[in-house]
DNA sequence: CGTAGTATTGAAACGGATCAATATCTGTGG
DNA sequence: CCACAGATATTGATCCGTTTCAATACTACG
């Protein structure tokens, strides 16, 4: 229901949520459609240099323009990365779900600020150690290459979304994106929206008010219902697809 | 002056324009600020499986939704990748300058169409051969990882550009981007714009008319001069930076 | 030198941003 | 457990800039 729902404090300490990477295969990688899963050996290699950390909701994992000591792999919870622009606006660049990697640097500094939206569990890996490992192990590196390639496509999709001029269409595409990202654990047409309306606005390049009006319009037209602020339920799939796909 | 200017037909056949990759180091890569240049050995490895091809202006290198047999490295000229949306609009996703890699696939098919804007020289590499090489050679793969990481940041920048609501600001950011990309061979403040206004519009998510009005406004305010349709000259650097940087 | 594609300029309309007021939710302390 | 306060979200009215439609000008290329 609310953000707190995602915390799940009873999680055992070591049994689950080991590091993995979510990505599409790079250039099909020989084996067509192969699941982009790490082998047991690769997982072990990462675990050897990784530290497991739990962060509460709202905590800042790292701040932009600080030394990029670590990279992170999310295993549980949802986070966001953002950048505060000099205009005062906040630009949300990504929402991070389990198996997402984050912490890419430029000139040794983080480019964005990363903040937990829900309580989250992360694997923290020292950047230099990871780079050394990747340079030794081509297969493991290939998983990262696949991952980054996938992120590149996602970023390009995001450009299309932001480029749409109609607010309703953008929100529809956003909901669809979330549906794809988190489909495994949801039944039927219920989609969790752990982030605030304000975060969605900053992500889609719209004002908070426009998001509100767009969701209201989707609800009024009977296309999507919002049982509460953190849940969306697609009622009219045909109309929804027409909105989200007809770019 | 015109697109034809870029052709340079007297180019010798083999002496110059060997494959290279333009990218920022991934996570600083140990050696801070190191130039992302291929070693002689890596260049040789690529050359062994590469075929050099010359394409005239306007020719389509590959079409979206066709089998992604090759990936390409541009060595000379300018190309664009785009996608025709069902709305009839054309979405230009990238302009490709020398050292850019293109031809990434999804499910074995090209995602965009690639077309030459000026006459261009490319290296064509069989996808499977490249993947096999990358899986063997971690160092070479690392160059590609750096490259893709850099592209990811560029794509995110593009999202910011497209997210701006003012046309003049977007055009200013676009010109600045071109300035950064091609600075090596230009003196002073002259920036080549090999692509058409229409391409720029499709890239920035604006209408052709808005581009025209934006360039007119930049010229009227004395910030940028456009001696002809394929050239921009920054006159007032301070004002220009204020526009392009103040996101 | 003419034609087709490309670019510029004008007028009107649509849609999101902004400002402002109100409503709802969340988490805290009484 | 309830009440309160601050944050978050909704709704309304107006303004501004881009889109669109339309007419004209320019450029490139045969």
XYZ file of C-alpha atoms (C1' of nucleotides) in Angstrom:
554
model
C 0.000 0.000 0.000
C 2.435 2.605 1.174
C 6.164 2.856 0.745
C 6.643 1.045 4.033
C 5.207 -2.038 2.424
C 8.458 -2.557 0.609
C 10.635 -2.823 3.689
C 10.026 -6.450 4.646
C 12.181 -6.339 7.727
C 12.060 -10.079 8.316
C 14.452 -10.803 5.447
C 17.110 -13.338 6.490
C 20.610 -12.016 6.459
C 22.371 -14.087 3.856
C 20.117 -16.606 2.221
C 18.569 -14.521 -0.506
C 19.030 -11.493 -2.698
C 22.514 -12.308 -3.901
C 23.973 -10.074 -6.568
C 22.679 -10.478 -10.088
C 22.431 -8.242 -13.124
C 19.339 -7.440 -15.082
C 20.101 -6.829 -18.710
C 19.363 -7.846 -22.221
C 22.034 -9.776 -24.067
C 24.414 -7.586 -26.008
C 24.003 -8.236 -29.680
C 22.336 -11.536 -28.830
C 25.578 -12.907 -27.465
C 25.627 -16.045 -29.549
C 23.007 -17.837 -27.520
C 19.770 -16.236 -28.594
C 17.497 -15.010 -25.869
C 19.703 -16.377 -23.157
C 18.827 -15.123 -19.708
C 21.406 -12.598 -18.621
C 22.171 -14.376 -15.402
C 25.513 -14.593 -13.701
C 27.064 -18.011 -13.337
C 27.689 -19.335 -9.865
C 31.399 -18.659 -10.269
C 30.797 -15.072 -11.342
C 28.462 -14.547 -8.421
C 31.117 -15.874 -6.065
C 33.767 -13.616 -7.555
C 31.568 -10.598 -7.004
C 30.653 -11.662 -3.494
C 34.328 -11.894 -2.567
C 34.878 -8.200 -3.136
C 31.382 -7.025 -2.161
C 29.898 -5.792 1.093
C 26.214 -6.130 1.854
C 24.608 -2.963 3.198
C 21.075 -2.121 4.219
C 19.852 1.437 3.886
C 16.665 2.929 5.299
C 14.158 4.812 3.172
C 15.177 8.348 2.261
C 18.847 7.806 3.044
C 21.377 9.165 0.568
C 23.701 6.440 -0.706
C 26.086 8.886 -2.327
C 26.035 12.497 -3.325
C 26.904 13.959 -6.718
C 30.368 15.418 -7.170
C 31.835 13.285 -4.394
C 34.572 10.692 -4.889
C 33.182 7.612 -6.639
C 34.691 5.029 -4.330
C 32.099 2.308 -4.827
C 29.669 0.970 -7.308
C 26.471 -0.652 -6.107
C 24.180 -3.479 -7.090
C 20.649 -3.249 -5.798
C 19.165 -6.477 -4.513
C 16.065 -5.290 -2.714
C 14.024 -2.103 -2.585
C 13.781 0.882 -4.872
C 16.118 3.855 -5.162
C 16.403 6.896 -7.383
C 19.282 8.838 -8.860
C 18.893 12.532 -9.468
C 20.725 15.718 -10.188
C 19.861 19.142 -8.874
C 20.011 21.629 -11.710
C 21.066 25.191 -11.195
C 17.581 26.302 -12.108
C 16.448 24.775 -8.843
C 14.688 21.937 -10.617
C 15.533 18.376 -9.662
C 16.135 15.954 -12.486
C 15.390 12.322 -11.620
C 17.450 10.262 -14.054
C 16.520 6.740 -12.980
C 14.603 4.526 -10.618
C 16.656 1.555 -9.491
C 15.050 -1.834 -8.974
C 16.617 -5.113 -7.855
C 19.564 -6.257 -10.021
C 20.244 -2.728 -11.214
C 23.811 -1.475 -11.081
C 24.492 2.119 -10.191
C 27.336 4.404 -9.244
C 28.905 5.194 -12.608
C 31.403 8.004 -12.357
C 32.870 10.718 -14.515
C 36.349 11.962 -13.726
C 36.300 9.971 -10.519
C 33.187 11.696 -9.205
C 29.604 10.522 -9.031
C 27.439 12.262 -11.589
C 24.164 11.988 -9.656
C 22.949 11.645 -6.123
C 21.503 8.254 -5.202
C 18.770 8.045 -2.602
C 16.662 5.196 -1.293
C 12.914 5.495 -1.848
C 12.091 2.389 0.164
C 14.378 0.539 2.570
C 16.906 -1.224 0.361
C 19.621 -3.835 0.399
C 22.690 -3.215 -1.700
C 25.979 -4.826 -2.560
C 28.774 -2.308 -2.394
C 31.904 -2.980 -4.426
C 35.062 -0.933 -4.467
C 35.338 0.570 -7.950
C 38.986 -0.251 -8.469
C 38.549 -3.817 -7.329
C 35.659 -4.283 -9.733
C 37.576 -2.784 -12.615
C 40.536 -5.026 -11.915
C 38.214 -8.026 -11.817
C 36.508 -7.048 -15.068
C 39.826 -6.606 -16.830
C 40.819 -10.116 -15.787
C 37.515 -11.867 -16.446
C 36.117 -11.279 -19.928
C 32.989 -13.346 -19.262
C 32.027 -11.379 -16.191
C 32.791 -8.150 -17.981
C 30.533 -9.300 -20.782
C 27.645 -9.391 -18.338
C 28.370 -5.799 -17.442
C 28.680 -4.851 -21.084
C 25.270 -6.416 -21.688
C 23.906 -4.552 -18.718
C 25.206 -1.175 -19.828
C 24.010 -1.792 -23.385
C 20.564 -2.486 -22.045
C 20.673 0.679 -19.958
C 21.662 2.595 -23.067
C 18.546 1.419 -24.839
C 16.460 2.288 -21.803
C 17.981 5.776 -21.744
C 17.099 6.216 -25.401
C 13.573 5.091 -24.693
C 13.428 7.640 -21.913
C 14.388 10.320 -24.411
C 11.401 9.348 -26.526
C 9.116 9.447 -23.511
C 10.296 12.881 -22.440
C 10.022 14.086 -26.024
C 6.294 13.437 -26.164
C 4.318 16.591 -25.720
C 1.217 15.072 -24.174
C 1.314 14.478 -20.446
C -1.177 11.601 -20.465
C 0.893 9.671 -22.988
C 4.052 10.168 -20.993
C 2.463 8.919 -17.804
C 1.053 5.912 -19.668
C 4.510 5.067 -21.009
C 5.939 5.428 -17.529
C 3.421 3.029 -16.045
C 4.086 0.565 -18.822
C 7.806 0.793 -18.175
C 7.261 -0.025 -14.518
C 5.024 -2.889 -15.506
C 7.781 -4.396 -17.621
C 10.413 -3.814 -14.963
C 8.617 -5.411 -12.059
C 6.265 -7.829 -13.756
C 7.679 -10.971 -12.182
C 6.214 -10.435 -8.754
C 2.851 -9.012 -9.698
C -0.312 -10.724 -10.667
C -2.831 -9.345 -13.110
C -2.643 -5.631 -13.791
C -1.516 -4.134 -10.523
C 1.591 -2.005 -10.706
C 3.383 -0.583 -7.710
C 4.490 3.037 -7.824
C 6.845 3.317 -4.864
C 7.937 6.821 -5.816
C 6.091 10.071 -5.156
C 4.140 11.988 -7.785
C 6.814 14.622 -7.517
C 9.513 12.071 -8.392
C 7.495 10.950 -11.393
C 7.168 14.564 -12.485
C 10.920 15.140 -12.226
C 11.528 11.914 -14.123
C 9.129 12.722 -16.951
C 10.045 16.373 -17.240
C 6.568 17.540 -16.273
C 5.198 19.604 -13.442
C 3.686 17.885 -10.444
C 0.328 19.338 -11.380
C 0.487 17.860 -14.866
C 1.115 14.397 -13.407
C -1.882 14.826 -11.177
C -4.096 15.937 -14.026
C -2.828 13.096 -16.232
C -3.575 10.403 -13.664
C -6.961 11.982 -13.038
C -7.689 11.905 -16.739
C -6.625 8.248 -17.048
C -8.908 7.405 -14.158
C -11.842 9.437 -15.462
C -11.574 7.725 -18.852
C -11.600 4.339 -17.172
C -8.200 3.355 -18.555
C -6.195 3.139 -15.340
C -7.398 3.096 -11.739
C -5.286 4.361 -8.857
C -6.585 2.554 -5.749
C -4.073 4.577 -3.785
C -1.111 6.808 -4.500
C 1.305 3.910 -4.812
C -0.709 1.557 -6.951
C -1.944 1.581 -10.528
C -4.353 -0.889 -12.063
C -4.844 -1.060 -15.793
C -8.542 -1.399 -16.578
C -8.682 -0.952 -20.330
C -5.643 -2.651 -21.796
C -6.473 -1.794 -25.407
C -6.821 1.927 -24.746
C -3.783 1.849 -22.503
C -1.620 0.257 -25.170
C -2.856 2.709 -27.726
C -1.685 5.536 -25.484
C 1.635 4.078 -24.384
C 2.696 2.570 -27.673
C 1.477 5.104 -30.176
C 4.432 7.355 -29.986
C 29.736 24.816 -46.819
C 27.320 22.178 -47.978
C 27.072 18.530 -47.148
C 29.281 17.779 -50.124
C 32.144 19.511 -48.405
C 32.574 16.528 -46.161
C 33.182 14.038 -48.913
C 36.886 14.626 -49.542
C 37.136 12.160 -52.375
C 40.914 12.252 -52.576
C 41.300 10.227 -49.381
C 43.959 7.518 -49.836
C 42.615 4.015 -49.541
C 44.437 2.579 -46.564
C 46.772 5.040 -44.941
C 44.382 6.846 -42.628
C 41.120 6.525 -40.712
C 41.837 3.223 -39.054
C 39.340 2.047 -36.486
C 39.354 3.722 -33.116
C 36.825 4.308 -30.413
C 35.793 7.595 -28.917
C 34.805 7.233 -25.312
C 35.445 8.355 -21.798
C 37.160 5.898 -19.475
C 34.733 3.715 -17.579
C 34.962 4.499 -13.886
C 38.312 6.123 -14.538
C 39.850 2.792 -15.389
C 42.734 2.997 -12.977
C 44.755 5.407 -15.014
C 43.015 8.710 -14.456
C 42.118 10.672 -17.543
C 43.771 8.188 -19.833
C 42.950 8.675 -23.479
C 40.543 5.972 -24.572
C 42.689 4.880 -27.466
C 43.069 1.374 -28.780
C 46.505 -0.160 -28.612
C 48.208 -1.145 -31.855
C 47.494 -4.787 -31.094
C 43.812 -4.133 -30.490
C 43.584 -2.145 -33.692
C 45.178 -5.025 -35.571
C 42.769 -7.516 -34.044
C 39.820 -5.451 -35.154
C 41.263 -4.926 -38.622
C 41.585 -8.667 -39.091
C 37.845 -9.197 -38.869
C 36.790 -5.864 -40.353
C 35.902 -4.792 -43.861
C 36.299 -1.232 -44.984
C 33.311 0.181 -46.845
C 32.563 3.555 -48.361
C 29.005 4.752 -48.549
C 27.664 7.752 -50.488
C 25.557 10.456 -48.881
C 21.935 9.478 -48.220
C 22.579 5.763 -48.524
C 20.961 3.529 -45.935
C 23.541 1.402 -44.119
C 20.927 -0.806 -42.502
C 17.211 -0.700 -41.902
C 15.385 -1.196 -38.622
C 13.904 -4.611 -37.933
C 16.320 -6.345 -40.281
C 18.852 -8.963 -39.202
C 21.718 -7.350 -37.312
C 24.538 -9.064 -39.146
C 27.189 -6.398 -38.631
C 28.236 -3.685 -36.328
C 30.003 -0.639 -37.704
C 32.705 1.784 -36.692
C 32.623 5.134 -38.416
C 35.964 6.508 -39.497
C 34.970 9.359 -41.747
C 31.827 11.318 -42.457
C 28.599 11.804 -40.558
C 25.612 9.478 -40.310
C 22.355 9.417 -38.432
C 20.265 6.696 -36.850
C 16.538 7.108 -36.685
C 13.284 5.315 -36.134
C 10.027 5.988 -37.891
C 7.248 6.135 -35.342
C 3.746 4.987 -36.114
C 2.552 8.549 -35.723
C 4.432 9.342 -38.912
C 7.059 11.304 -37.054
C 10.705 10.399 -37.518
C 12.813 10.134 -34.390
C 16.525 10.829 -34.938
C 18.299 9.099 -32.070
C 21.923 9.928 -32.854
C 24.365 11.601 -35.178
C 27.443 9.471 -35.724
C 30.849 11.044 -36.049
C 34.242 9.398 -36.623
C 35.142 6.760 -34.030
C 31.515 6.158 -33.158
C 30.280 2.584 -33.015
C 26.802 1.754 -34.201
C 24.608 -1.190 -35.058
C 23.460 -2.385 -31.650
C 20.688 -4.943 -31.896
C 17.762 -6.201 -29.893
C 16.609 -9.766 -30.420
C 18.950 -10.034 -33.363
C 17.392 -7.116 -35.212
C 18.569 -3.577 -35.665
C 16.580 -1.148 -33.577
C 17.045 1.899 -35.812
C 17.776 2.691 -39.417
C 21.235 4.073 -40.131
C 21.721 6.478 -42.997
C 24.692 8.466 -44.219
C 24.339 12.236 -44.136
C 27.648 12.878 -45.872
C 29.760 10.371 -47.796
C 31.272 8.130 -45.134
C 33.887 5.467 -44.577
C 33.028 2.642 -42.202
C 34.537 -0.497 -40.809
C 32.061 -3.324 -40.930
C 32.501 -6.212 -38.503
C 30.467 -9.372 -38.319
C 28.574 -9.242 -35.009
C 29.361 -12.794 -33.977
C 33.036 -12.432 -34.787
C 33.226 -9.276 -32.699
C 31.425 -10.865 -29.776
C 33.735 -13.855 -29.892
C 36.734 -11.532 -29.940
C 35.392 -9.476 -27.041
C 34.757 -12.579 -24.956
C 38.365 -13.625 -25.497
C 40.051 -10.270 -25.040
C 39.092 -8.515 -21.828
C 41.212 -5.453 -22.599
C 39.593 -4.851 -25.960
C 36.190 -5.468 -24.447
C 37.006 -2.895 -21.810
C 37.374 -0.288 -24.551
C 33.912 -1.158 -25.743
C 32.561 -1.070 -22.211
C 34.051 2.406 -21.823
C 32.523 3.408 -25.116
C 29.046 2.196 -24.242
C 29.261 3.782 -20.801
C 30.099 7.069 -22.443
C 27.183 6.686 -24.826
C 24.935 6.027 -21.864
C 25.902 9.346 -20.333
C 25.374 11.056 -23.667
C 21.928 9.503 -23.933
C 21.071 10.782 -20.476
C 22.281 14.216 -21.443
C 20.055 14.033 -24.487
C 17.113 13.317 -22.217
C 17.840 16.520 -20.346
C 18.074 18.456 -23.598
C 14.782 17.118 -24.904
C 13.184 17.770 -21.524
C 13.800 21.503 -21.729
C 10.721 23.331 -22.762
C 12.412 26.301 -24.480
C 13.408 25.778 -28.077
C 16.269 28.307 -28.020
C 17.910 26.550 -25.081
C 17.629 23.181 -26.741
C 19.219 24.426 -29.946
C 22.002 26.076 -27.948
C 22.704 22.801 -26.135
C 22.715 20.987 -29.448
C 25.258 23.354 -30.951
C 27.420 23.036 -27.877
C 27.254 19.279 -28.103
C 28.458 19.404 -31.690
C 31.199 21.785 -30.673
C 32.475 19.304 -28.086
C 32.201 16.380 -30.488
C 34.096 17.843 -33.373
C 36.316 20.394 -31.692
C 39.617 18.838 -32.762
C 39.470 19.866 -36.383
C 37.913 23.292 -36.004
C 39.516 26.569 -35.275
C 37.882 29.307 -33.271
C 34.092 29.186 -32.956
C 32.957 27.695 -36.208
C 30.818 24.614 -35.900
C 29.710 22.471 -38.805
C 26.111 21.349 -38.971
C 26.150 18.654 -41.649
C 22.560 17.633 -40.959
C 19.404 19.354 -42.165
C 17.191 21.550 -39.996
C 14.624 18.838 -40.230
C 17.079 16.300 -38.771
C 17.876 18.657 -35.930
C 14.172 19.056 -35.247
C 13.632 15.301 -35.149
C 16.644 14.956 -32.863
C 15.534 17.645 -30.438
C 11.883 16.723 -30.431
C 10.811 20.043 -31.902
C 9.052 21.047 -35.071
C 11.071 22.233 -38.027
C 9.512 25.656 -37.626
C 10.631 25.924 -34.034
C 14.222 25.194 -35.026
C 14.018 27.887 -37.635
C 12.599 30.397 -35.171
C 15.198 29.449 -32.559
C 18.148 29.930 -34.881
C 16.629 33.192 -36.070
C 16.333 34.363 -32.475
C 19.919 33.364 -31.664
C 21.080 35.318 -34.698
C 18.913 38.357 -33.960
C 20.258 38.511 -30.392
C 23.820 38.395 -31.697
C 24.648 35.174 -29.849
C 25.210 32.819 -32.774
C 25.623 33.608 -36.449
C 24.676 31.170 -39.182
C 26.793 32.127 -42.226
C 24.977 29.357 -44.084
C 22.691 26.457 -43.272
C 25.543 24.132 -42.387
C 27.660 26.441 -40.270
C 27.268 28.057 -36.871
C 29.549 30.658 -35.361
C 29.336 31.579 -31.718
C 29.593 35.351 -31.337
C 28.746 35.928 -27.688
C 30.290 33.106 -25.711
C 29.042 34.330 -22.336
C 25.410 34.536 -23.414
C 25.735 31.258 -25.272
C 27.050 29.444 -22.218
C 24.321 30.935 -20.088
C 21.757 29.463 -22.460
C 23.315 26.075 -23.019
C 24.470 25.404 -19.476
C 21.647 26.855 -17.434
C 19.447 23.833 -17.533
C 17.809 27.748 -65.604
C 14.011 25.338 -63.648
C 12.192 22.144 -60.302
C 11.861 19.609 -56.047
C 13.226 19.515 -51.670
C 14.426 22.521 -47.812
C 13.864 26.525 -44.958
C 11.707 30.791 -43.269
C 7.954 33.612 -41.619
C 3.069 34.677 -40.132
C -1.503 33.806 -37.635
C -4.286 31.005 -34.718
C -4.966 27.313 -31.318
C -3.743 23.917 -28.115
C -1.466 22.251 -23.971
C 1.527 22.491 -20.163
C 3.596 25.789 -16.657
C 2.720 28.650 -13.099
C 0.336 30.760 -9.247
C -3.004 29.985 -5.785
C -6.195 27.659 -2.832
C -7.664 23.415 -0.869
C -7.518 18.460 0.211
C -5.278 14.311 1.646
C -1.831 11.597 3.547
C 2.051 10.297 6.760
C 4.419 10.001 10.718
C 4.979 11.984 15.234
C 3.958 13.033 19.860
C 0.460 13.642 23.294
C -5.399 5.634 19.837
C -6.158 10.038 18.325
C -4.813 14.681 17.006
C -1.811 17.604 14.926
C 1.745 19.407 11.681
C 4.362 19.111 7.668
C 4.698 17.084 3.482
C 2.335 15.502 -0.510
C -1.311 15.736 -3.819
C -5.415 17.612 -6.190
C -8.065 21.117 -8.564
C -8.952 25.762 -10.685
C -7.674 30.036 -13.509
C -4.497 32.371 -16.314
C -0.346 32.939 -19.074
C 3.125 31.741 -22.344
C 5.473 29.128 -25.856
C 5.304 25.524 -29.076
C 2.511 23.262 -32.611
C -0.028 23.472 -36.499
C -1.627 25.193 -40.848
C -0.576 28.114 -44.593
C 1.984 30.939 -47.698
C 6.385 32.287 -49.390
C 11.526 32.197 -49.999
C 15.638 29.867 -50.636
C 18.967 26.289 -52.136
C 20.789 22.372 -54.441
C 21.047 19.566 -58.356
C 19.970 17.912 -62.701
